[in-house]
Short mmCIF file of C-alpha atoms and ligand atoms in Angstrom, two decimals:
data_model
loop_
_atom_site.label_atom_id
_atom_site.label_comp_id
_atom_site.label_asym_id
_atom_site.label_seq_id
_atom_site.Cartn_x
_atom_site.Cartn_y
_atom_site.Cartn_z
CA UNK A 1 40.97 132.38 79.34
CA UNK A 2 37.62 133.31 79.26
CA UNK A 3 35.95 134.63 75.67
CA UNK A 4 33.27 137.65 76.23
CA UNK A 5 30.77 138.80 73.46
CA UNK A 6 28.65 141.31 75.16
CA UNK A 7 29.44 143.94 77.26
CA UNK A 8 26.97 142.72 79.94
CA UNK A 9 28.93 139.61 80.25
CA UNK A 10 32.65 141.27 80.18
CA UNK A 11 31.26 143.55 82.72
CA UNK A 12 29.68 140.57 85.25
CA UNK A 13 32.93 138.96 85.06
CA UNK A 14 35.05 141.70 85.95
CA UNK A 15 32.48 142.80 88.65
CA UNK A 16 35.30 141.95 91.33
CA UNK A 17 38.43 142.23 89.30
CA UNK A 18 40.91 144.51 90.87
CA UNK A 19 44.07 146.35 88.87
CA UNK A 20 42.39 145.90 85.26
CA UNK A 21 45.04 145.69 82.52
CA UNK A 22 43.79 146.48 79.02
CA UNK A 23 45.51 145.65 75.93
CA UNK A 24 42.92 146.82 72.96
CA UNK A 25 43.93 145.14 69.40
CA UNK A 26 42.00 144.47 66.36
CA UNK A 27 43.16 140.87 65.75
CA UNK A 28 46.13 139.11 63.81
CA UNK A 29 48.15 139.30 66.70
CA UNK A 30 52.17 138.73 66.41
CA UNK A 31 55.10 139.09 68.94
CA UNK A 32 54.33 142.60 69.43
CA UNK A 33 50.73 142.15 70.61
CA UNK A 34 52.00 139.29 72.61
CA UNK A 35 55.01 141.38 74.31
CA UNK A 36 52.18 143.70 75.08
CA UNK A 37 50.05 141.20 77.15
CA UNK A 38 53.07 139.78 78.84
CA UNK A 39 54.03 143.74 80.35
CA UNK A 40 50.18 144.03 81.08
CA UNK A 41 50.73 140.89 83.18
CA UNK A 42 53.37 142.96 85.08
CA UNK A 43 51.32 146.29 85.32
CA UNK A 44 48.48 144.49 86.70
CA UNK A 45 46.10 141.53 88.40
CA UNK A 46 43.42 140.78 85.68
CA UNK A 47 44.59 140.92 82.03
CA UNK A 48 42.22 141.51 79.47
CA UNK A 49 42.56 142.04 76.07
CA UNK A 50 40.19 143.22 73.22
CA UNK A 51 39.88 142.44 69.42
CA UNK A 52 37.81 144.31 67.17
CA UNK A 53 38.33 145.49 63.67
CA UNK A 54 36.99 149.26 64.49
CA UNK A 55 35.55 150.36 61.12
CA UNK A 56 35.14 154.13 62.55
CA UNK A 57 38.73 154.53 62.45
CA UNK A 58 38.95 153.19 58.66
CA UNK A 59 38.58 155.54 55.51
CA UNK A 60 36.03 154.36 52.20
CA UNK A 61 38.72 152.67 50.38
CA UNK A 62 41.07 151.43 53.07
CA UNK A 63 41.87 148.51 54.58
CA UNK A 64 38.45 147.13 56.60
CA UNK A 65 36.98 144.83 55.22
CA UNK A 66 40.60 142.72 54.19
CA UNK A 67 41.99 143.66 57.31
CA UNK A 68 42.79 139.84 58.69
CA UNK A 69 40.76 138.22 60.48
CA UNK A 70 42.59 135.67 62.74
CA UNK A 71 40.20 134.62 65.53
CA UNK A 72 41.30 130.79 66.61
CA UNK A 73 44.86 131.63 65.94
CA UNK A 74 44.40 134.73 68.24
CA UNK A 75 42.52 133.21 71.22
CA UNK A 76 45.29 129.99 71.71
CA UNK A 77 48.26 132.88 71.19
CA UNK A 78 46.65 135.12 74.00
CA UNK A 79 45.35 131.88 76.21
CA UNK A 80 49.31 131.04 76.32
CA UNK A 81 50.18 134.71 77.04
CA UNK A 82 48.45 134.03 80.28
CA UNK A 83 45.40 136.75 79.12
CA UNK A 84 42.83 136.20 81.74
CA UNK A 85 39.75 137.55 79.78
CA UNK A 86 39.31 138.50 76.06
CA UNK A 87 36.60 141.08 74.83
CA UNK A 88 35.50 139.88 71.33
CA UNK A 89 32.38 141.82 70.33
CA UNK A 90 30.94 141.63 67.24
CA UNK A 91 30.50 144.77 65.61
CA UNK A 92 26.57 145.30 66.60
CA UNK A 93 27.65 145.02 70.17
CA UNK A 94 29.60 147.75 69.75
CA UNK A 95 27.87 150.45 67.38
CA UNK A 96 24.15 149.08 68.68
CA UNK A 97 23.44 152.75 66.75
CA UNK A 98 25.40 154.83 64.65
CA UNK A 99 27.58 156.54 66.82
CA UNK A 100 26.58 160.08 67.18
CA UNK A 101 28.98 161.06 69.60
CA UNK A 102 32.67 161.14 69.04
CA UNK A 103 35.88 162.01 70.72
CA UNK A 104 37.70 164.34 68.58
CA UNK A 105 41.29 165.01 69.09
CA UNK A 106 42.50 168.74 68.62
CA UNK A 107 44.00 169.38 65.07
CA UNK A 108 46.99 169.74 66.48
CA UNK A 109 47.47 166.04 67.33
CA UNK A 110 44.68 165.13 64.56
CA UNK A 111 45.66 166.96 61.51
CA UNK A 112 49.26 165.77 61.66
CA UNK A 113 51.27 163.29 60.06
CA UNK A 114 49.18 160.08 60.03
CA UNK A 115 46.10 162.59 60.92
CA UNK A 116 47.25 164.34 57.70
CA UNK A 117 47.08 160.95 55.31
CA UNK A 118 44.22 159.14 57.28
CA UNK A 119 41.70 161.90 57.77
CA UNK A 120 39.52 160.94 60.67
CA UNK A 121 41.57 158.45 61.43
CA UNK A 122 42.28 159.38 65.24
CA UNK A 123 38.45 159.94 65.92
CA UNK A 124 37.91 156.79 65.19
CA UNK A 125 40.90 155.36 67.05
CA UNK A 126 40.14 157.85 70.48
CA UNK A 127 36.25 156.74 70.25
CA UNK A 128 36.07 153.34 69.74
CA UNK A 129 39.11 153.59 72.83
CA UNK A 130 36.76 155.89 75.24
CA UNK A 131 34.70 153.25 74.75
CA UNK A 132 36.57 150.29 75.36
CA UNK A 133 37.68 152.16 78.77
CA UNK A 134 34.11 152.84 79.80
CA UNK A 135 33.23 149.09 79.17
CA UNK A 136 35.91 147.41 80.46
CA UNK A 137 37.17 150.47 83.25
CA UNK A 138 40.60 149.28 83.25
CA UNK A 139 43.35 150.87 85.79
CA UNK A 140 45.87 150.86 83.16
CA UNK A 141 45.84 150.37 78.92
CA UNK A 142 48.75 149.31 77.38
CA UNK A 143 49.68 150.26 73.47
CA UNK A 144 52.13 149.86 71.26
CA UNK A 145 55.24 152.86 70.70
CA UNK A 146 54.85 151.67 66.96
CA UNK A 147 51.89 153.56 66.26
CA UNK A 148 53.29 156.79 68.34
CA UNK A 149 50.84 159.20 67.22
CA UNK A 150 48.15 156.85 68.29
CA UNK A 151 49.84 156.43 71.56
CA UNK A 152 49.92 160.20 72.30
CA UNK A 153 46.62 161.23 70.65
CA UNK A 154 45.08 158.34 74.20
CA UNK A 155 47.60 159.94 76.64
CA UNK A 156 46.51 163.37 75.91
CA UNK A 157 42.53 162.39 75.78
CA UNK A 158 43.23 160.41 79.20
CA UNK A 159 44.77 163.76 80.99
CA UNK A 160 42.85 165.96 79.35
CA UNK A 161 39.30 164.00 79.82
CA UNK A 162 40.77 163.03 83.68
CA UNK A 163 40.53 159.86 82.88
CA UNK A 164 41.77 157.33 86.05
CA UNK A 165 43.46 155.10 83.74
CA UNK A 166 47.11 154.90 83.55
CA UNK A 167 48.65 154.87 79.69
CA UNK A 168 51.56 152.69 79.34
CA UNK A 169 53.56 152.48 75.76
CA UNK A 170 55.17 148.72 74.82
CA UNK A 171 58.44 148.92 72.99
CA UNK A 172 58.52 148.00 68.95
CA UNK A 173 59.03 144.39 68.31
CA UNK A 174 60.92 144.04 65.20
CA UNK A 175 61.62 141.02 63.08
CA UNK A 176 65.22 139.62 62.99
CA UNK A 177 65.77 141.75 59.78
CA UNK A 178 64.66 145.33 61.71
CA UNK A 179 61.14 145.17 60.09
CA UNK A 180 58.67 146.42 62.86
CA UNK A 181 56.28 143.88 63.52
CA UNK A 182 52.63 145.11 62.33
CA UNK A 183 49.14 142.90 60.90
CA UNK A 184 49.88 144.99 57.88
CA UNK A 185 53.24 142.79 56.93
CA UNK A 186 51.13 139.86 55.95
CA UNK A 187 50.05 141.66 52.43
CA UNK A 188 53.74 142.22 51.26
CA UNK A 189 54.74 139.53 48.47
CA UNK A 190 58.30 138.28 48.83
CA UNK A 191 60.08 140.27 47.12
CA UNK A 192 58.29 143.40 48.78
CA UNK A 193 58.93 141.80 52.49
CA UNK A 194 62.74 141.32 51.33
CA UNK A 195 62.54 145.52 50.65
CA UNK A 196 60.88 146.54 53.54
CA UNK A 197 63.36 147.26 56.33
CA UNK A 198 64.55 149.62 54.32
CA UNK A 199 62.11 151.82 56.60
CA UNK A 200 63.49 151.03 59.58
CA UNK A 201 67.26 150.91 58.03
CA UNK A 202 66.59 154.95 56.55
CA UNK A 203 64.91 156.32 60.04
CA UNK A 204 68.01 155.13 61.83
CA UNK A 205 70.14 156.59 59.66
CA UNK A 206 68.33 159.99 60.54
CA UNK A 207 68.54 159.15 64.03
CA UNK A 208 72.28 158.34 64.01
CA UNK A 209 72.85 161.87 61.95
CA UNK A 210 70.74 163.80 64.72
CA UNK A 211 72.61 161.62 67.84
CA UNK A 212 75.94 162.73 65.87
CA UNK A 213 75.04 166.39 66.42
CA UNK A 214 73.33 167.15 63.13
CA UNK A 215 70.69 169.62 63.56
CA UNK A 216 69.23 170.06 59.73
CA UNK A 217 66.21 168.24 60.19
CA UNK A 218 64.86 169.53 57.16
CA UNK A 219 67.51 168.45 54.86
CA UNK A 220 68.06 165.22 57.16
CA UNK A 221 63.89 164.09 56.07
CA UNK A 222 64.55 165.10 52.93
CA UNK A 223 67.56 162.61 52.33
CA UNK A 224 65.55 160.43 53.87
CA UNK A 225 63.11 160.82 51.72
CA UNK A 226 64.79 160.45 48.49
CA UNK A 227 66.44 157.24 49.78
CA UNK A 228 63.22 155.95 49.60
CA UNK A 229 61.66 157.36 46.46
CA UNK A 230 65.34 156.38 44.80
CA UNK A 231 64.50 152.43 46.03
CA UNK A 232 60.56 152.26 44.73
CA UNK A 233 58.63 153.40 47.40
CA UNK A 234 56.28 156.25 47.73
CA UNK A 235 56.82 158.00 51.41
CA UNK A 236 54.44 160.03 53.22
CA UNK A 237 56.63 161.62 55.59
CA UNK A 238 59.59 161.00 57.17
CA UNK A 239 59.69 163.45 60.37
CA UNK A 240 61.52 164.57 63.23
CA UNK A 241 59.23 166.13 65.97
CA UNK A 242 59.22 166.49 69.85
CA UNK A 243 58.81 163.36 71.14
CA UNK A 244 56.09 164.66 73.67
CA UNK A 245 53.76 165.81 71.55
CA UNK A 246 54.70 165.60 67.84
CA UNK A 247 55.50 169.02 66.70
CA UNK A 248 57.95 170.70 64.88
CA UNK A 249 61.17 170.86 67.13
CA UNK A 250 63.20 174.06 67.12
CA UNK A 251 67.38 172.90 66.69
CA UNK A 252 69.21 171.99 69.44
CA UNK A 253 65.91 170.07 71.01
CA UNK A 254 66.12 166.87 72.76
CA UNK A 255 63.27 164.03 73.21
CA UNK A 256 63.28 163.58 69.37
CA UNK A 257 60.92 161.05 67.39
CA UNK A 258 61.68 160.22 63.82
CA UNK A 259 58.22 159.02 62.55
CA UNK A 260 58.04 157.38 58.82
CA UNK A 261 55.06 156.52 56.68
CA UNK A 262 55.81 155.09 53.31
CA UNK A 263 53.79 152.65 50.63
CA UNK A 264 55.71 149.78 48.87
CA UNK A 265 53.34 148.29 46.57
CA UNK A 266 50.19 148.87 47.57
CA UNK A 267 51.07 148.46 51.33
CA UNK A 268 51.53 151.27 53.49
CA UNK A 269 53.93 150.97 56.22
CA UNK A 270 54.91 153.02 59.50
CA UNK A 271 57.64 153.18 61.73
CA UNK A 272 59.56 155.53 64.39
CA UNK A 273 62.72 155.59 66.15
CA UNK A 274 63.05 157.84 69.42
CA UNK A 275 66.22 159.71 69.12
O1 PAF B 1 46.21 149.87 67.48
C1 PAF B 1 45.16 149.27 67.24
O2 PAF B 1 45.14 148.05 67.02
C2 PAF B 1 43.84 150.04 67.20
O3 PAF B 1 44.03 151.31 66.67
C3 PAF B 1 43.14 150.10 68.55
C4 PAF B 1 43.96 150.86 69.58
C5 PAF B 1 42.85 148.69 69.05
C6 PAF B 1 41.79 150.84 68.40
O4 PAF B 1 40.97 150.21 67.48
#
């Protein structure tokens, strides 16, 4: 695998790649990451992957600057993936400037749910991604279903910017407990880590109710909800929207998403289940 720093060099060695696959991370990778590279192996020739810790999409008092950073772990996990070239930059390479332009997603994607919590969260995520595409011009990106919101907010600003890059979503990798895989597990203490399926364990309840014919989404979140609060945690949302492009469904809808955001401790975990 080869390790690229600047943009001029990731660019000269991918002068005569054909069928670029991109799998963008920010480090600290687990099975999920790794499940990724292996379908980007199968979507195209060259597989590159990316790690950078994009501070645009972070707000003051959020995770950046503990986010984990896991480079020599990283590099041998993605060298046995079979990743043909990893982008590394440092942040400099990146943000040479402040950035002054942005891709903004419309409110109605940005505003929502995560958008809702994490305000300027999905400008961050769709710039520092428009630019990852420009320098690397892939033929297809690859992201994880566990951040779903993320997933659409790229599909919609590849269509609607005519982007020639094909969007791909990778399943949820879960631990053997349910607990989707995420860099964000690693700050739960024991006893936390023992709680958290619980996420998981409520959303598929929801799912099960709506599967079973139950149409009261309203009352179903709320149960949710208080299943939660009732076992220590503070929730966000727990949400059933179209699965297309996250809003409200009217009853009787199908291509459901349940989407959940909830803190335990001082961690704040997501998760989704398509119905
Ligand atoms: O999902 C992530 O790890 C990040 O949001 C991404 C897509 C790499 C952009 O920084």
């Amino acid at each position: 695998m080869q390790i690229h720093e600047s943009v001029a060099g990731l660019r000269a060695a991918l002068k005569n790649a054909n069928n670029v696959a991109l799998v963008p991370t920010m480090g600290n990778l687990h099975d999920g990451h790794i499940a990724l590279m292996k379908l980007a192996r199968s979507h195209g020739e060259t597989v590159v992957a990316s790690i950078f810790v994009n501070r645009l999409q972070f707000r003051p008092g959020e995770d950046f600057e503990k986010y984990p950073r896991t480079f020599a772990a990283d590099c041998d996990k993605l060298a046995a993936a079979g990743v043909d070239h990893l982008f590394a930059p440092a942040e400099a390479e990146i943000y040479p400037r402040p950035q002054g332009y942005h891709v903004v997603p419309p409110d109605d994607q940005d505003a929502i749910l995560e958008g809702e919590f994490r305000p300027g969260h999905f400008r961050g995520v769709a710039t520092v991604v428009m630019k990852l595409f420009q320098i690397v011009r892939p033929a297809v990106a690859l992201f994880g279903k566990k951040d779903y919101q993320q997933l659409m907010v790229i599909r919609n600003m590849a269509a609607d910017l005519n982007l020639p890059i094909e969007i791909v979503g990778g399943e949820t990798i879960r631990a053997d407990d349910g607990l989707a895989l995420s860099s964000r597990n690693g700050y739960l203490s024991a006893p936390e880590r023992a709680e958290a399926p619980r996420l998981g364990r409520v959303i598929t309840k929801v799912v099960e109710a709506i599967r079973a014919g139950n149409t009261d989404y309203q009352g179903l979140e709320r149960q949710a909800m208080a299943e939660l609060q009732a076992a220590g945690w503070f929730p966000d949302y727990i949400a059933v929207r179209k699965a297309l492009d996250l809003q409200l469904p009217p009853a009787h809808e199908s291509g459901l998403v349940v989407l959940a955001a909830a803190r335990l401790g001082s961690t704040r975990l997501i998760d989704n289940l398509e119905v």
